[in-house]
Tab-separated table of C-alpha atoms and ligand atoms in Angstrom:
chain	number	residue	atom	x	y	z
A	1366	MET	CA	156.107	15.874	238.600
A	1367	ASN	CA	158.271	18.729	239.855
A	1368	ALA	CA	161.834	19.932	240.200
A	1369	GLU	CA	162.307	17.999	243.460
A	1370	THR	CA	161.619	14.705	241.640
A	1371	LEU	CA	164.142	15.651	238.962
A	1372	LYS	CA	166.746	16.397	241.610
A	1373	GLN	CA	166.611	12.794	242.789
A	1374	ALA	CA	167.716	11.656	239.314
A	1375	ILE	CA	170.827	13.866	239.228
A	1376	ARG	CA	173.889	11.899	240.231
A	1377	ASP	CA	176.811	13.433	242.139
A	1378	VAL	CA	180.192	12.334	240.786
A	1379	PRO	CA	183.073	13.461	243.032
A	1380	ASP	CA	186.382	14.594	241.508
A	1381	PHE	CA	185.165	14.687	237.896
A	1382	PRO	CA	186.545	15.962	235.565
A	1383	LYS	CA	189.190	17.163	238.046
A	1384	PRO	CA	189.912	16.702	241.733
A	1385	GLY	CA	187.696	18.902	243.890
A	1386	ILE	CA	184.786	19.196	241.409
A	1387	LEU	CA	181.478	17.582	242.391
A	1388	PHE	CA	180.054	16.888	238.936
A	1389	LYS	CA	176.262	16.933	238.512
A	1390	ASP	CA	175.560	14.056	236.129
A	1391	ILE	CA	172.235	14.477	234.319
A	1392	THR	CA	172.396	11.204	232.340
A	1393	PRO	CA	170.063	9.262	234.717
A	1394	LEU	CA	167.469	12.036	234.237
A	1395	LEU	CA	167.875	11.907	230.440
A	1396	ALA	CA	167.451	8.125	230.484
A	1397	ASP	CA	163.928	8.421	231.943
A	1398	PRO	CA	161.476	9.754	229.332
A	1399	LYS	CA	159.083	11.235	231.920
A	1400	LEU	CA	161.850	13.056	233.759
A	1401	PHE	CA	163.437	14.278	230.533
A	1402	ARG	CA	160.086	15.584	229.332
A	1403	THR	CA	159.461	17.315	232.677
A	1404	ALA	CA	162.849	19.038	232.500
A	1405	VAL	CA	162.081	20.418	229.027
A	1406	ASP	CA	158.555	21.439	230.107
A	1407	LEU	CA	159.896	23.376	233.106
A	1408	LEU	CA	162.173	25.412	230.829
A	1409	ALA	CA	159.744	25.839	227.922
A	1410	ASP	CA	156.228	26.233	229.326
A	1411	ARG	CA	156.948	29.472	231.223
A	1412	HIS	CA	157.532	31.085	227.783
A	1413	ALA	CA	154.555	29.510	226.017
A	1414	GLN	CA	152.793	32.873	225.676
A	1415	ALA	CA	155.917	34.854	224.738
A	1416	ARG	CA	157.409	35.447	221.306
A	1417	ILE	CA	160.687	33.569	221.200
A	1418	ASP	CA	162.501	33.655	217.846
A	1419	LYS	CA	165.590	31.647	218.745
A	1420	VAL	CA	166.802	29.366	221.479
A	1421	ALA	CA	170.582	29.679	221.807
A	1422	VAL	CA	172.151	26.490	223.131
A	1423	ILE	CA	175.605	25.996	224.625
A	1424	GLU	CA	177.652	22.937	223.629
A	1425	ALA	CA	177.082	20.234	224.650
A	1426	ARG	CA	174.557	19.632	227.412
A	1427	GLY	CA	172.735	22.873	226.634
A	1428	PHE	CA	171.891	21.313	223.257
A	1429	THR	CA	170.100	18.466	225.014
A	1430	PHE	CA	167.505	20.582	226.801
A	1431	GLY	CA	167.466	23.652	224.567
A	1432	THR	CA	166.558	21.678	221.456
A	1433	GLY	CA	163.452	20.378	223.212
A	1434	VAL	CA	162.597	23.906	224.352
A	1435	ALA	CA	162.945	25.271	220.790
A	1436	LEU	CA	160.711	22.558	219.347
A	1437	LYS	CA	158.022	23.181	221.984
A	1438	LEU	CA	158.080	26.951	221.467
A	1439	GLY	CA	158.281	26.845	217.669
A	1440	ALA	CA	161.594	28.715	217.781
A	1441	GLY	CA	164.774	28.277	215.753
A	1442	LEU	CA	168.022	27.050	217.245
A	1443	ALA	CA	171.326	28.937	217.461
A	1444	LEU	CA	174.375	26.796	218.215
A	1445	ILE	CA	177.073	28.110	220.530
A	1446	ARG	CA	180.085	25.883	219.939
A	1447	LYS	CA	183.647	25.199	220.925
A	1448	PRO	CA	186.396	26.382	218.534
A	1449	GLY	CA	186.826	24.606	215.206
A	1450	LYS	CA	183.294	23.203	214.923
A	1451	LEU	CA	181.355	25.796	212.941
A	1452	PRO	CA	182.078	26.039	209.185
A	1453	GLY	CA	180.883	29.581	208.481
A	1454	ARG	CA	181.898	33.057	209.630
A	1455	THR	CA	181.804	33.218	213.394
A	1456	ILE	CA	182.157	35.637	216.268
A	1457	SER	CA	183.693	34.436	219.489
A	1458	ALA	CA	184.092	35.286	223.142
A	1459	SER	CA	186.781	34.127	225.530
A	1460	TYR	CA	186.313	33.908	229.265
A	1461	ASP	CA	188.149	32.728	232.343
A	1462	LEU	CA	187.695	29.325	233.866
A	1463	GLU	CA	188.932	28.158	237.251
A	1464	TYR	CA	192.099	27.024	235.469
A	1465	GLY	CA	192.912	28.776	232.193
A	1466	SER	CA	190.343	30.100	229.743
A	1467	ALA	CA	187.816	28.961	227.140
A	1468	THR	CA	186.406	30.298	223.888
A	1469	LEU	CA	182.957	29.858	222.359
A	1470	HIS	CA	181.816	30.682	218.823
A	1471	THR	CA	178.577	31.218	216.995
A	1472	HIS	CA	177.835	31.905	213.334
A	1473	THR	CA	177.402	35.615	212.614
A	1474	ASP	CA	173.971	34.830	211.117
A	1475	ALA	CA	172.843	32.552	213.970
A	1476	ILE	CA	170.909	35.449	215.522
A	1477	LEU	CA	169.384	38.256	213.471
A	1478	PRO	CA	169.101	41.839	214.768
A	1479	GLY	CA	165.938	42.274	216.821
A	1480	GLU	CA	165.381	38.583	217.500
A	1481	ARG	CA	164.119	37.576	220.936
A	1482	VAL	CA	166.370	34.886	222.341
A	1483	LEU	CA	166.254	32.359	225.163
A	1484	LEU	CA	169.703	31.172	226.215
A	1485	VAL	CA	169.758	27.600	227.567
A	1486	ASP	CA	172.460	25.577	229.301
A	1487	ASP	CA	172.289	22.623	231.650
A	1488	LEU	CA	174.000	24.128	234.679
A	1489	LEU	CA	174.992	27.506	236.128
A	1490	ALA	CA	178.280	27.310	238.019
A	1491	THR	CA	180.436	30.479	238.071
A	1492	GLY	CA	178.402	32.107	235.283
A	1493	GLY	CA	181.376	32.794	232.996
A	1494	THR	CA	180.077	30.616	230.146
A	1495	ALA	CA	176.608	32.153	230.143
A	1496	ALA	CA	177.840	35.748	230.509
A	1497	ALA	CA	180.206	35.365	227.545
A	1498	THR	CA	177.479	33.745	225.449
A	1499	ALA	CA	174.872	36.362	226.311
A	1500	GLY	CA	177.392	38.986	225.191
A	1501	LEU	CA	177.749	37.260	221.811
A	1502	ILE	CA	173.982	37.211	221.310
A	1503	GLU	CA	173.724	40.908	222.112
A	1504	LYS	CA	176.638	41.700	219.781
A	1505	LEU	CA	174.590	40.158	216.968
A	1506	GLY	CA	171.633	42.387	217.899
A	1507	GLY	CA	169.555	39.789	219.754
A	1508	THR	CA	167.535	40.550	222.873
A	1509	ILE	CA	167.917	38.064	225.719
A	1510	VAL	CA	164.481	37.250	227.082
A	1511	GLU	CA	165.892	34.950	229.780
A	1512	ILE	CA	168.897	32.780	230.567
A	1513	GLU	CA	167.713	29.358	231.669
A	1514	PHE	CA	169.536	26.494	233.313
A	1515	LEU	CA	168.115	23.244	234.561
A	1516	ILE	CA	170.487	23.371	237.550
A	1517	GLU	CA	172.046	26.216	239.535
A	1518	LEU	CA	174.951	25.788	241.960
A	1519	ALA	CA	173.899	28.797	244.030
A	1520	PHE	CA	176.913	28.596	246.356
A	1521	LEU	CA	179.142	29.639	243.424
A	1522	ASN	CA	177.105	32.848	242.989
A	1523	GLY	CA	177.075	32.689	239.193
A	1524	ARG	CA	174.116	35.079	239.145
A	1525	ALA	CA	176.485	37.881	240.111
A	1526	LYS	CA	177.873	37.737	236.540
A	1527	LEU	CA	174.377	37.690	235.032
A	1528	THR	CA	172.691	40.621	236.760
A	1529	ARG	CA	171.901	42.283	233.395
A	1530	TRP	CA	169.528	39.490	232.420
A	1531	PRO	CA	166.611	37.526	233.900
A	1532	VAL	CA	167.857	34.126	235.109
A	1533	PHE	CA	165.778	31.011	235.793
A	1534	ALA	CA	166.850	27.647	237.214
A	1535	PRO	CA	164.290	25.217	238.687
A	1536	ILE	CA	166.810	22.976	240.480
A	1537	VAL	CA	169.048	24.710	243.005
A	1538	TYR	CA	171.879	23.336	245.139
B	2753	AMP	P1	180.371	28.211	234.485
B	2753	AMP	O1	180.895	28.977	233.326
B	2753	AMP	O2	181.327	28.136	235.627
B	2753	AMP	O3	178.992	28.686	234.923
B	2753	AMP	O4	180.239	26.704	234.029
B	2753	AMP	C1	179.137	26.266	233.384
B	2753	AMP	C2	179.431	25.147	232.418
B	2753	AMP	O5	180.304	24.155	232.976
B	2753	AMP	C3	178.144	24.453	232.080
B	2753	AMP	O6	178.103	24.294	230.672
B	2753	AMP	C4	178.186	23.131	232.811
B	2753	AMP	O7	177.796	22.104	231.956
B	2753	AMP	C5	179.629	22.924	233.244
B	2753	AMP	N1	179.784	22.659	234.687
B	2753	AMP	C6	180.423	23.457	235.583
B	2753	AMP	N2	180.426	22.924	236.808
B	2753	AMP	C7	179.750	21.751	236.715
B	2753	AMP	C8	179.383	20.720	237.662
B	2753	AMP	N3	179.713	20.789	238.960
B	2753	AMP	N4	178.686	19.661	237.200
B	2753	AMP	C9	178.340	19.588	235.893
B	2753	AMP	N5	178.657	20.497	234.969
B	2753	AMP	C10	179.346	21.582	235.357
C-alpha cells in the first residue's frame, strides 16, 4: 500500500472552516486500520535506523500520527499545544495566520538539550505553524532531524518557511 492509496481516502471539504478553504479531511483514512497503519509506517520507517529521542507533535491532528511514530521508533513524545492547556512552565511562539495570529506552547522540559527530534503534523499549508514550532524546539536545545507531514499543499509553498530543516511529506497536492 502506498501514498497514492492513502490519497484516495482523504476527503475534500469545500469552505471549511471558512469560505475559500478546501479542507483536507483525514478522518476516512483514520477510520480504516490498514490505511492508518500505512500512514504511520510512511512517517516512521524512514527513521528506523536513526536515533530519535523525541517526536514533537502539534495539536491536534499531529498528535494522531506522531504518537504512532513515537511508539514505533521507541521515542518519547513532546506535546505542542494551544494556549491554556499545559499545566507547567511553558515557552511559546506566535505566528501569523491568513487572518490574525496564533500561539503555541510547549513545556520547557518537553525537549532536553541535545535531543534529536522529529516534528510531526498532519498537513503543511503555509508553513507558519511548523516554522514556529521548530523554533521552539531549537530554543530548548533540540536538534530537528526532520519535519514530517502526511500531506503537503505544495501550491502554498510552505517549504519556503522551512528551508533550514529537512522536510518530508508523502502525499502532495
Ligand atoms: P500552516 O501553518 O498554514 O502550514 O497550517 C498548518 C496547520 O493548519 C496544520 O496543523 C493543518 O492541520 C491545518 N490546515 C491548514 N490548511 C488546511 C487544509 N486545507 N486542510 C486541513 N488542515 C489544514
